Short mmCIF file of C-alpha atoms and ligand atoms in Angstrom, two decimals:
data_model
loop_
_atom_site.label_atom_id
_atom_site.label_comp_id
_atom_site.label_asym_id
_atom_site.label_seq_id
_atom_site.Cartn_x
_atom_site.Cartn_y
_atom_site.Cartn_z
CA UNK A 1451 -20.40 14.32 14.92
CA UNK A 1452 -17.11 13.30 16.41
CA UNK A 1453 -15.12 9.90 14.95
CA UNK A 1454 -16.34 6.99 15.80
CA UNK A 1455 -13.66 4.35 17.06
CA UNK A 1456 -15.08 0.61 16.84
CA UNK A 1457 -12.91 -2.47 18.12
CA UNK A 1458 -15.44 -5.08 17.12
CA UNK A 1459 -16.51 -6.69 14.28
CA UNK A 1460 -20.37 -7.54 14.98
CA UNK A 1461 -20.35 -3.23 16.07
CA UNK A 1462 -19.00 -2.33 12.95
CA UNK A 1463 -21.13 -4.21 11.37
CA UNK A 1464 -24.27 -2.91 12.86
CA UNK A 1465 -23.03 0.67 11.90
CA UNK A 1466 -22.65 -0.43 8.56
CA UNK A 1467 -26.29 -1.71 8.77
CA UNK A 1468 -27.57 1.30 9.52
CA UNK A 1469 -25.67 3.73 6.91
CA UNK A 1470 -27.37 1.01 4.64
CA UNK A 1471 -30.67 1.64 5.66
CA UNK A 1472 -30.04 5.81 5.16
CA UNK A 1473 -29.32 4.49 1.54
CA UNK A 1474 -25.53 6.16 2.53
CA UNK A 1475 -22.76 4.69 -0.11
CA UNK A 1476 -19.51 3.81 1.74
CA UNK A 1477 -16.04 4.20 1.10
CA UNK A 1478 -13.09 1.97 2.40
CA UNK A 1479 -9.27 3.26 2.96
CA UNK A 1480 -7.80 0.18 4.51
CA UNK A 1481 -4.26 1.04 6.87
CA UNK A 1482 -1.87 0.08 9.16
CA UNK A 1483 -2.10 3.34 10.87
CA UNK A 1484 0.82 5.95 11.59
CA UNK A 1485 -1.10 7.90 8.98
CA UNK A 1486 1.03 10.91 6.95
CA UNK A 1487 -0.03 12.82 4.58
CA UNK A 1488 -0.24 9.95 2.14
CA UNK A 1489 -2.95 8.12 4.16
CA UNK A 1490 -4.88 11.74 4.07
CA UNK A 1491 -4.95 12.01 0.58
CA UNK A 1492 -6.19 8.36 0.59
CA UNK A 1493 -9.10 9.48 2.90
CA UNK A 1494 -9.61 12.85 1.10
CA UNK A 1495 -10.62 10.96 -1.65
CA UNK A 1496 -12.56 8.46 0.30
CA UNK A 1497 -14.44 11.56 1.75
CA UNK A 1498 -14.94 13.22 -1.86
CA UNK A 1499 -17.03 10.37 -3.65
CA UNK A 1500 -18.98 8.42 -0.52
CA UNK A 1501 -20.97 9.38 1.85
CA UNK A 1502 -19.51 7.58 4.64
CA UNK A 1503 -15.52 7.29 5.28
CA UNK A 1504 -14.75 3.72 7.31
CA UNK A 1505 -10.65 3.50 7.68
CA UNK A 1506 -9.34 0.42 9.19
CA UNK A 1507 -6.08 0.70 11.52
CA UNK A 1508 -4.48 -2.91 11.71
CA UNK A 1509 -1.17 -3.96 11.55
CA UNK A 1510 -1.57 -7.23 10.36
CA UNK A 1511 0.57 -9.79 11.06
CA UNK A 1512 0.28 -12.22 8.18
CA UNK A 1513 1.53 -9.81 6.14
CA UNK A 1514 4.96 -9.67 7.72
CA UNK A 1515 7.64 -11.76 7.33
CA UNK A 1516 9.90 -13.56 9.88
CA UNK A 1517 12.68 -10.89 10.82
CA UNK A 1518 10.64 -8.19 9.48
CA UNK A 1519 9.19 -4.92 12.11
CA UNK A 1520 6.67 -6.24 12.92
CA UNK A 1521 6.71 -5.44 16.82
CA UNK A 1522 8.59 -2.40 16.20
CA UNK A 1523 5.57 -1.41 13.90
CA UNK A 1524 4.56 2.41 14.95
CA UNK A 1525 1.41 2.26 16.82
CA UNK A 1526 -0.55 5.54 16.78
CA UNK A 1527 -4.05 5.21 17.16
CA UNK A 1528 -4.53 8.55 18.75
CA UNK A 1529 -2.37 10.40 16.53
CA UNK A 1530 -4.43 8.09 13.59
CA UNK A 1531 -7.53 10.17 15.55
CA UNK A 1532 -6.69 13.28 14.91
CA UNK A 1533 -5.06 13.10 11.25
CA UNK A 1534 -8.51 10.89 10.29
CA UNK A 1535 -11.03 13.06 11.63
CA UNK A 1536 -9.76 16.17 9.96
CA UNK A 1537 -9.47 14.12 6.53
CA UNK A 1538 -13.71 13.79 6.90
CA UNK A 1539 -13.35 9.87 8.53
CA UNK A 1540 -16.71 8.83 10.10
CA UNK A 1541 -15.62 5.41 11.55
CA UNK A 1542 -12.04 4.46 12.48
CA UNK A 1543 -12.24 0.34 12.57
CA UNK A 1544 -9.50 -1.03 14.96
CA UNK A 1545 -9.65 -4.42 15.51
CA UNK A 1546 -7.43 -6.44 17.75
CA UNK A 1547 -4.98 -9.48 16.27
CA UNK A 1548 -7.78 -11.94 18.05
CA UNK A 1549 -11.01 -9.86 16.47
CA UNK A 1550 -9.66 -10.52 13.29
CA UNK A 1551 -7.93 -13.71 13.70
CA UNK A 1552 -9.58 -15.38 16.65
CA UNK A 1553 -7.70 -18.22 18.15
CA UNK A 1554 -5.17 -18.19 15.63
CA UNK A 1555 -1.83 -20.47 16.32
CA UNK A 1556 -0.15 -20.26 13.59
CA UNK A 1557 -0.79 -18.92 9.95
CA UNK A 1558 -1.14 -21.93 8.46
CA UNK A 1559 -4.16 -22.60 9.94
CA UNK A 1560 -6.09 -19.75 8.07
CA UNK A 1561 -8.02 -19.83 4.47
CA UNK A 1562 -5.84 -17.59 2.93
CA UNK A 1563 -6.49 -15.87 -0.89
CA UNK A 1564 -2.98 -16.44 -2.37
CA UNK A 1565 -2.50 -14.21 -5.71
CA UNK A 1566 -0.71 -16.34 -9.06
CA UNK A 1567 3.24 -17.11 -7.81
CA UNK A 1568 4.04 -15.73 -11.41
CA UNK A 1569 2.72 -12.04 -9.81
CA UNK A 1570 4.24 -12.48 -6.50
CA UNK A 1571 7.41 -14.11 -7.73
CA UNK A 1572 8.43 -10.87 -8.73
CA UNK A 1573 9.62 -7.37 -7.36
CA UNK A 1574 8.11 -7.09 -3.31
CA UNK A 1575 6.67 -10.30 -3.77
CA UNK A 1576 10.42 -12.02 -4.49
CA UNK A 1577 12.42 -10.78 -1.10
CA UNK A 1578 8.94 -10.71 0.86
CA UNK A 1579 7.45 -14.05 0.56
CA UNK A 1580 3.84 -14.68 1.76
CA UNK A 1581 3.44 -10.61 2.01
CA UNK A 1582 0.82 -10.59 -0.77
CA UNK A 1583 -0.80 -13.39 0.65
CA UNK A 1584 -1.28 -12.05 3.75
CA UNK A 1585 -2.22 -8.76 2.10
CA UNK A 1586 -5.11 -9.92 -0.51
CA UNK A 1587 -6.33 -12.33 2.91
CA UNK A 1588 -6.88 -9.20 4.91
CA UNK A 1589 -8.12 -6.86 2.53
CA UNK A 1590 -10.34 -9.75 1.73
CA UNK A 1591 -11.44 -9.50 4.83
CA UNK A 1592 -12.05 -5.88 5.62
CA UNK A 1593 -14.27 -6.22 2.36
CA UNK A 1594 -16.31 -8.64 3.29
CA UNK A 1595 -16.96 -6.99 7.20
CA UNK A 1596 -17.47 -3.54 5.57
CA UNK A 1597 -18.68 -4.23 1.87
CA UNK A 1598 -18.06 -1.21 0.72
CA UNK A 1599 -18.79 0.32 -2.32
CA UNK A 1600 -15.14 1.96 -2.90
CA UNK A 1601 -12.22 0.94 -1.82
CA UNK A 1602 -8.93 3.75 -1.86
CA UNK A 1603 -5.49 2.57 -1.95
CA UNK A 1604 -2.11 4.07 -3.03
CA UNK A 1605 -0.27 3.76 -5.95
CA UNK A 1606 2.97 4.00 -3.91
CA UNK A 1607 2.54 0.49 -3.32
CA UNK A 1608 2.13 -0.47 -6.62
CA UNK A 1609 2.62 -3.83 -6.91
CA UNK A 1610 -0.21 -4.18 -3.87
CA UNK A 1611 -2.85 -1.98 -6.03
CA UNK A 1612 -1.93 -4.33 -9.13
CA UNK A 1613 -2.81 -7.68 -7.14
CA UNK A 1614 -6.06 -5.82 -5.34
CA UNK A 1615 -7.51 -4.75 -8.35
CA UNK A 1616 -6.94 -8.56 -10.28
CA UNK A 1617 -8.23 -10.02 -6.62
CA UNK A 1618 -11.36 -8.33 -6.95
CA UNK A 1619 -11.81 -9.13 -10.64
CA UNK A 1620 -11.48 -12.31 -10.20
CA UNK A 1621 -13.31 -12.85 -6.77
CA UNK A 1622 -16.19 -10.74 -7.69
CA UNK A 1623 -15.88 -8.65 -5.31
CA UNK A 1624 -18.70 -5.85 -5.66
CA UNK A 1625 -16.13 -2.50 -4.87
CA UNK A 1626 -14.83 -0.05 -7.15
CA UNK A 1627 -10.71 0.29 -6.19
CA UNK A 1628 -9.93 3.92 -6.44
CA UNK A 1629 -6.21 4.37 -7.09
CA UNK A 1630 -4.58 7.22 -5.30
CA UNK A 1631 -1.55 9.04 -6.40
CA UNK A 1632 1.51 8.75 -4.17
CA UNK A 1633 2.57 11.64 -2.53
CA UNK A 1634 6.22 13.02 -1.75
CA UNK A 1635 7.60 15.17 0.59
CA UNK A 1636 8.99 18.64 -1.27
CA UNK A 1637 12.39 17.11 -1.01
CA UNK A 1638 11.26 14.14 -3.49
CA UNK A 1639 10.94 11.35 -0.73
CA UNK A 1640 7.74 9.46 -1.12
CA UNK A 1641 5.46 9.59 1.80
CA UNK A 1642 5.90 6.09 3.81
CA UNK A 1643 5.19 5.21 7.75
CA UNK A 1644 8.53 3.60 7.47
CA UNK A 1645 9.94 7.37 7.00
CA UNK A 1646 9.97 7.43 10.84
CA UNK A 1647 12.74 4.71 11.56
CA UNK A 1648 14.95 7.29 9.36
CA UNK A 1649 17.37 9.13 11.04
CA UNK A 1650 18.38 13.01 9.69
CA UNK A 1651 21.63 11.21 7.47
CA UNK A 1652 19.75 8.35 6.11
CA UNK A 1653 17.27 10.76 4.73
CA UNK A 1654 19.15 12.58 3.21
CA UNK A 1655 20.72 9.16 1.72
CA UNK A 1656 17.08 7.89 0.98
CA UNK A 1657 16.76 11.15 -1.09
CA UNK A 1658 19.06 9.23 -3.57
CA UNK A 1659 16.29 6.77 -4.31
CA UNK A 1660 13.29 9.29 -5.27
CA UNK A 1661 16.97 10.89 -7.37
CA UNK A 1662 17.28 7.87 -9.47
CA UNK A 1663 13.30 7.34 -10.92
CA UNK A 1664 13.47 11.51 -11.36
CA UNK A 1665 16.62 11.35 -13.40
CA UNK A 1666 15.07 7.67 -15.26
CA UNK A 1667 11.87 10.20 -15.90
CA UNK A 1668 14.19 12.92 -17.44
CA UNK A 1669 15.48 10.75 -19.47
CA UNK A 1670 12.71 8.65 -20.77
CA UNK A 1671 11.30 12.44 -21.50
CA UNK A 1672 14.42 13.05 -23.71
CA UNK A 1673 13.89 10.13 -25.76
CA UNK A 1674 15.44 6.78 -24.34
CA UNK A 1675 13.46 4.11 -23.92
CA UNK A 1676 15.90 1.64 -23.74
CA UNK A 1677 15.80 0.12 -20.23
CA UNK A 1678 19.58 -0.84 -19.76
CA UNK A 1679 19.80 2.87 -20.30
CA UNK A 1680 17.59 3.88 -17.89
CA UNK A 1681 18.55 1.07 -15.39
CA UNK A 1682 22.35 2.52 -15.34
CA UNK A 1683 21.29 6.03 -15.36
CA UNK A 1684 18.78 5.27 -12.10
CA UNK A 1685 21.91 3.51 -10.42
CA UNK A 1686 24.41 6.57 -10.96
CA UNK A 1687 22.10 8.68 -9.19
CA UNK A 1688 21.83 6.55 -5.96
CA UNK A 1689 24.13 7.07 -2.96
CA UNK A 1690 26.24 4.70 -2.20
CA UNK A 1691 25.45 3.40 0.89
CA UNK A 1692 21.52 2.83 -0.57
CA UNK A 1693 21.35 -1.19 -0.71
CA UNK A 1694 19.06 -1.98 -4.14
CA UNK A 1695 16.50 -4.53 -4.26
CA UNK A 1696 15.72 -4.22 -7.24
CA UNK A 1697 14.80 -1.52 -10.19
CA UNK A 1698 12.29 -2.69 -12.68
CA UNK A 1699 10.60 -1.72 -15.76
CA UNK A 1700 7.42 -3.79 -15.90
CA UNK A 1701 4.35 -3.08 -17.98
CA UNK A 1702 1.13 -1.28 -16.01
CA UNK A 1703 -1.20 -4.04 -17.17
CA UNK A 1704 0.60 -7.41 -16.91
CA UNK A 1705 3.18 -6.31 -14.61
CA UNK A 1706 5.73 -8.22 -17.28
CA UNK A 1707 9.43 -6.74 -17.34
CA UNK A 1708 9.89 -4.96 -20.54
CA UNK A 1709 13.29 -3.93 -22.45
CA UNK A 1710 11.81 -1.04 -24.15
CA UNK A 1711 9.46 1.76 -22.28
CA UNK A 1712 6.32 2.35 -24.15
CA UNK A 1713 4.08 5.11 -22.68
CA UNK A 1714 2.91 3.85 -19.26
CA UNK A 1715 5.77 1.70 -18.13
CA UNK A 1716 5.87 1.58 -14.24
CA UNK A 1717 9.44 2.04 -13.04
CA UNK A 1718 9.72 0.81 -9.63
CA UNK A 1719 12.51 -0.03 -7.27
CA UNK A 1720 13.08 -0.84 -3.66
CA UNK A 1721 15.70 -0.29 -1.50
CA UNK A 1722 17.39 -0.14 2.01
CA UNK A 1723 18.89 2.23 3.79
CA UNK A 1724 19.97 0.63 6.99
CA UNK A 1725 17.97 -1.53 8.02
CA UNK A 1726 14.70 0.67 6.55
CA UNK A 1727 13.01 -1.19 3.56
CA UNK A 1728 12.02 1.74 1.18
CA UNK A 1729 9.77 1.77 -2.11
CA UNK A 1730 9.13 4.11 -4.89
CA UNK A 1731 7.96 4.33 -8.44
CA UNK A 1732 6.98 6.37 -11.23
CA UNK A 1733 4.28 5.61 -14.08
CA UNK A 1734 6.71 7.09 -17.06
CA UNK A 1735 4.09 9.25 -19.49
CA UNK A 1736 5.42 11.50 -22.13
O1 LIG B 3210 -0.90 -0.83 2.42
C1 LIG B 3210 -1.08 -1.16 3.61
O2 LIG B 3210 -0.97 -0.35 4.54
C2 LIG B 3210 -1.47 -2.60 3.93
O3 LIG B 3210 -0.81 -3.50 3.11
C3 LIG B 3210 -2.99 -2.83 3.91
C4 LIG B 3210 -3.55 -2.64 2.51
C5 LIG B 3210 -3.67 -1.89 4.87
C6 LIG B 3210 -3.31 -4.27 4.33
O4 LIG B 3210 -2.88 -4.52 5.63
#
């Protein structure tokens, strides 16, 4: 059976319906579309343990913030066709800006699920106020319209999986998150939609960035666990023309900063090159 593409809500819900009735257990990858190889992996695993694949494709707008691309967003929804159906997608969900948001002047008109400031205070959250908000509001969303049982999403955006997975703890939401392990290019660069705004030079500057967590790794593997340490030996490593955000050590389960790495310390960092907004990160195990 060839994808199915559905713009509406009350359609998708019908579908949904009628998996239901089969007794057919669904899985959820939720996207903005441009899908790489990272999005396939996502889907992959959606395919793997359900036995329906629903992806949404939405570039939603309350997750952007004022000067940020959102027009220039890529838009590939045929492209998104092809890559999906050959990852095992039944149902492509594509909703228009008014299907999801209908009538909507301006975002402070909407019910909104707003993670603790302490959690988005920090790291993404700090340069990209509102982002999680608007996040955790449409992945709210997609939940409730598809209730699935599972629910993939990447660990590449780290901080995002951390905030979905207390959301739904503490929402009750009945969907088991599945994280997903980022993937990189051969070269090192993690897989990101955002790739495409680099030119042939910045990449090879944006290499610096996937550099500096490899060369933190190394050395966390040789014994130093002190995170000046690895903070100075991440910054040698990245080119010079790579603006940092920021490059923290925080603690998998609290998402606290810590001085000293103990065995699952997420290193994370963004970073621009140009104007391209870039993340990474690296769970450091022994
Ligand atoms: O990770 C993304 O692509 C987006 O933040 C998500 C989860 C699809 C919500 O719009």
């Amino acid at each position: 059976m060839s994808i199915a593409v559905v713009n509406e809500i009350k359609s998708l819900r019908e579908i949904v319906k009628n998996y239901r009735k089969e007794g057919k257990t669904i899985a959820l990858v939720p996207t903005m579309g441009c899908l790489h190889e990272g999005h396939k992996s996502l889907m992959q695993k959606a395919h793997s343990i359900a036995d329906v694949t629903i992806i949404s494709v939405f570039v939603n707008p309350i997750q952007f913030c004022p000067g940020e691309d959102y027009d220039k967003y890529p838009r590939t929804l045929d492209a998104d066709k092809i890559v999906a159906e050959s990852a095992g997608v039944d149902v492509i969900f594509a909703p228009s800006v008014n299907e999801m948001y209908p009538g909507l002047q301006k975002f402070s008109d909407l019910t909104m699920v707003v993670p603790p400031y302490e959690l988005t205070d920090i790291m993404c959250g700090k340069s990209r106020v509102g982002h999680f908000d608007g996040v955790e509001t449409v992945v709210s969303k997609l939940f409730n319209i598809v209730q699935p049982d599972f629910a993939c999403f990447g660990m590449k955006d780290i901080q995002q999986l951390f905030l979905i997975k207390k959301m739904v703890r503490d929402l009750n939401f009945p969907v088991e998150i599945i994280p997903c392990p980022l993937v990189r290019e051969e070269s090192g660069l993690a897989l990101s939609s955002r790739n495409k705004y680099l030119s042939d030079s910045d990449k090879q500057i944006a290499l610096s960035i996937s550099k500096a967590i490899f060369a933190i790794r190394d050395l966390y593997r040789a014994g130093v666990t002190d995170t000046k340490k690895l903070f100075d030996a991440g910054l040698t490593n990245l080119h010079k023309n790579v603006e940092l955000e920021y490059l923290e050590f925080v603690d998998e389960n609290t998402f606290k900063p810590v001085d000293v790495v103990k065995s699952n310390t997420i290193c994370a960092i963004a970073a621009r090159v140009g104007n391209v907004r870039l993340i990474d990160n690296i769970v450091l195990e022994v």
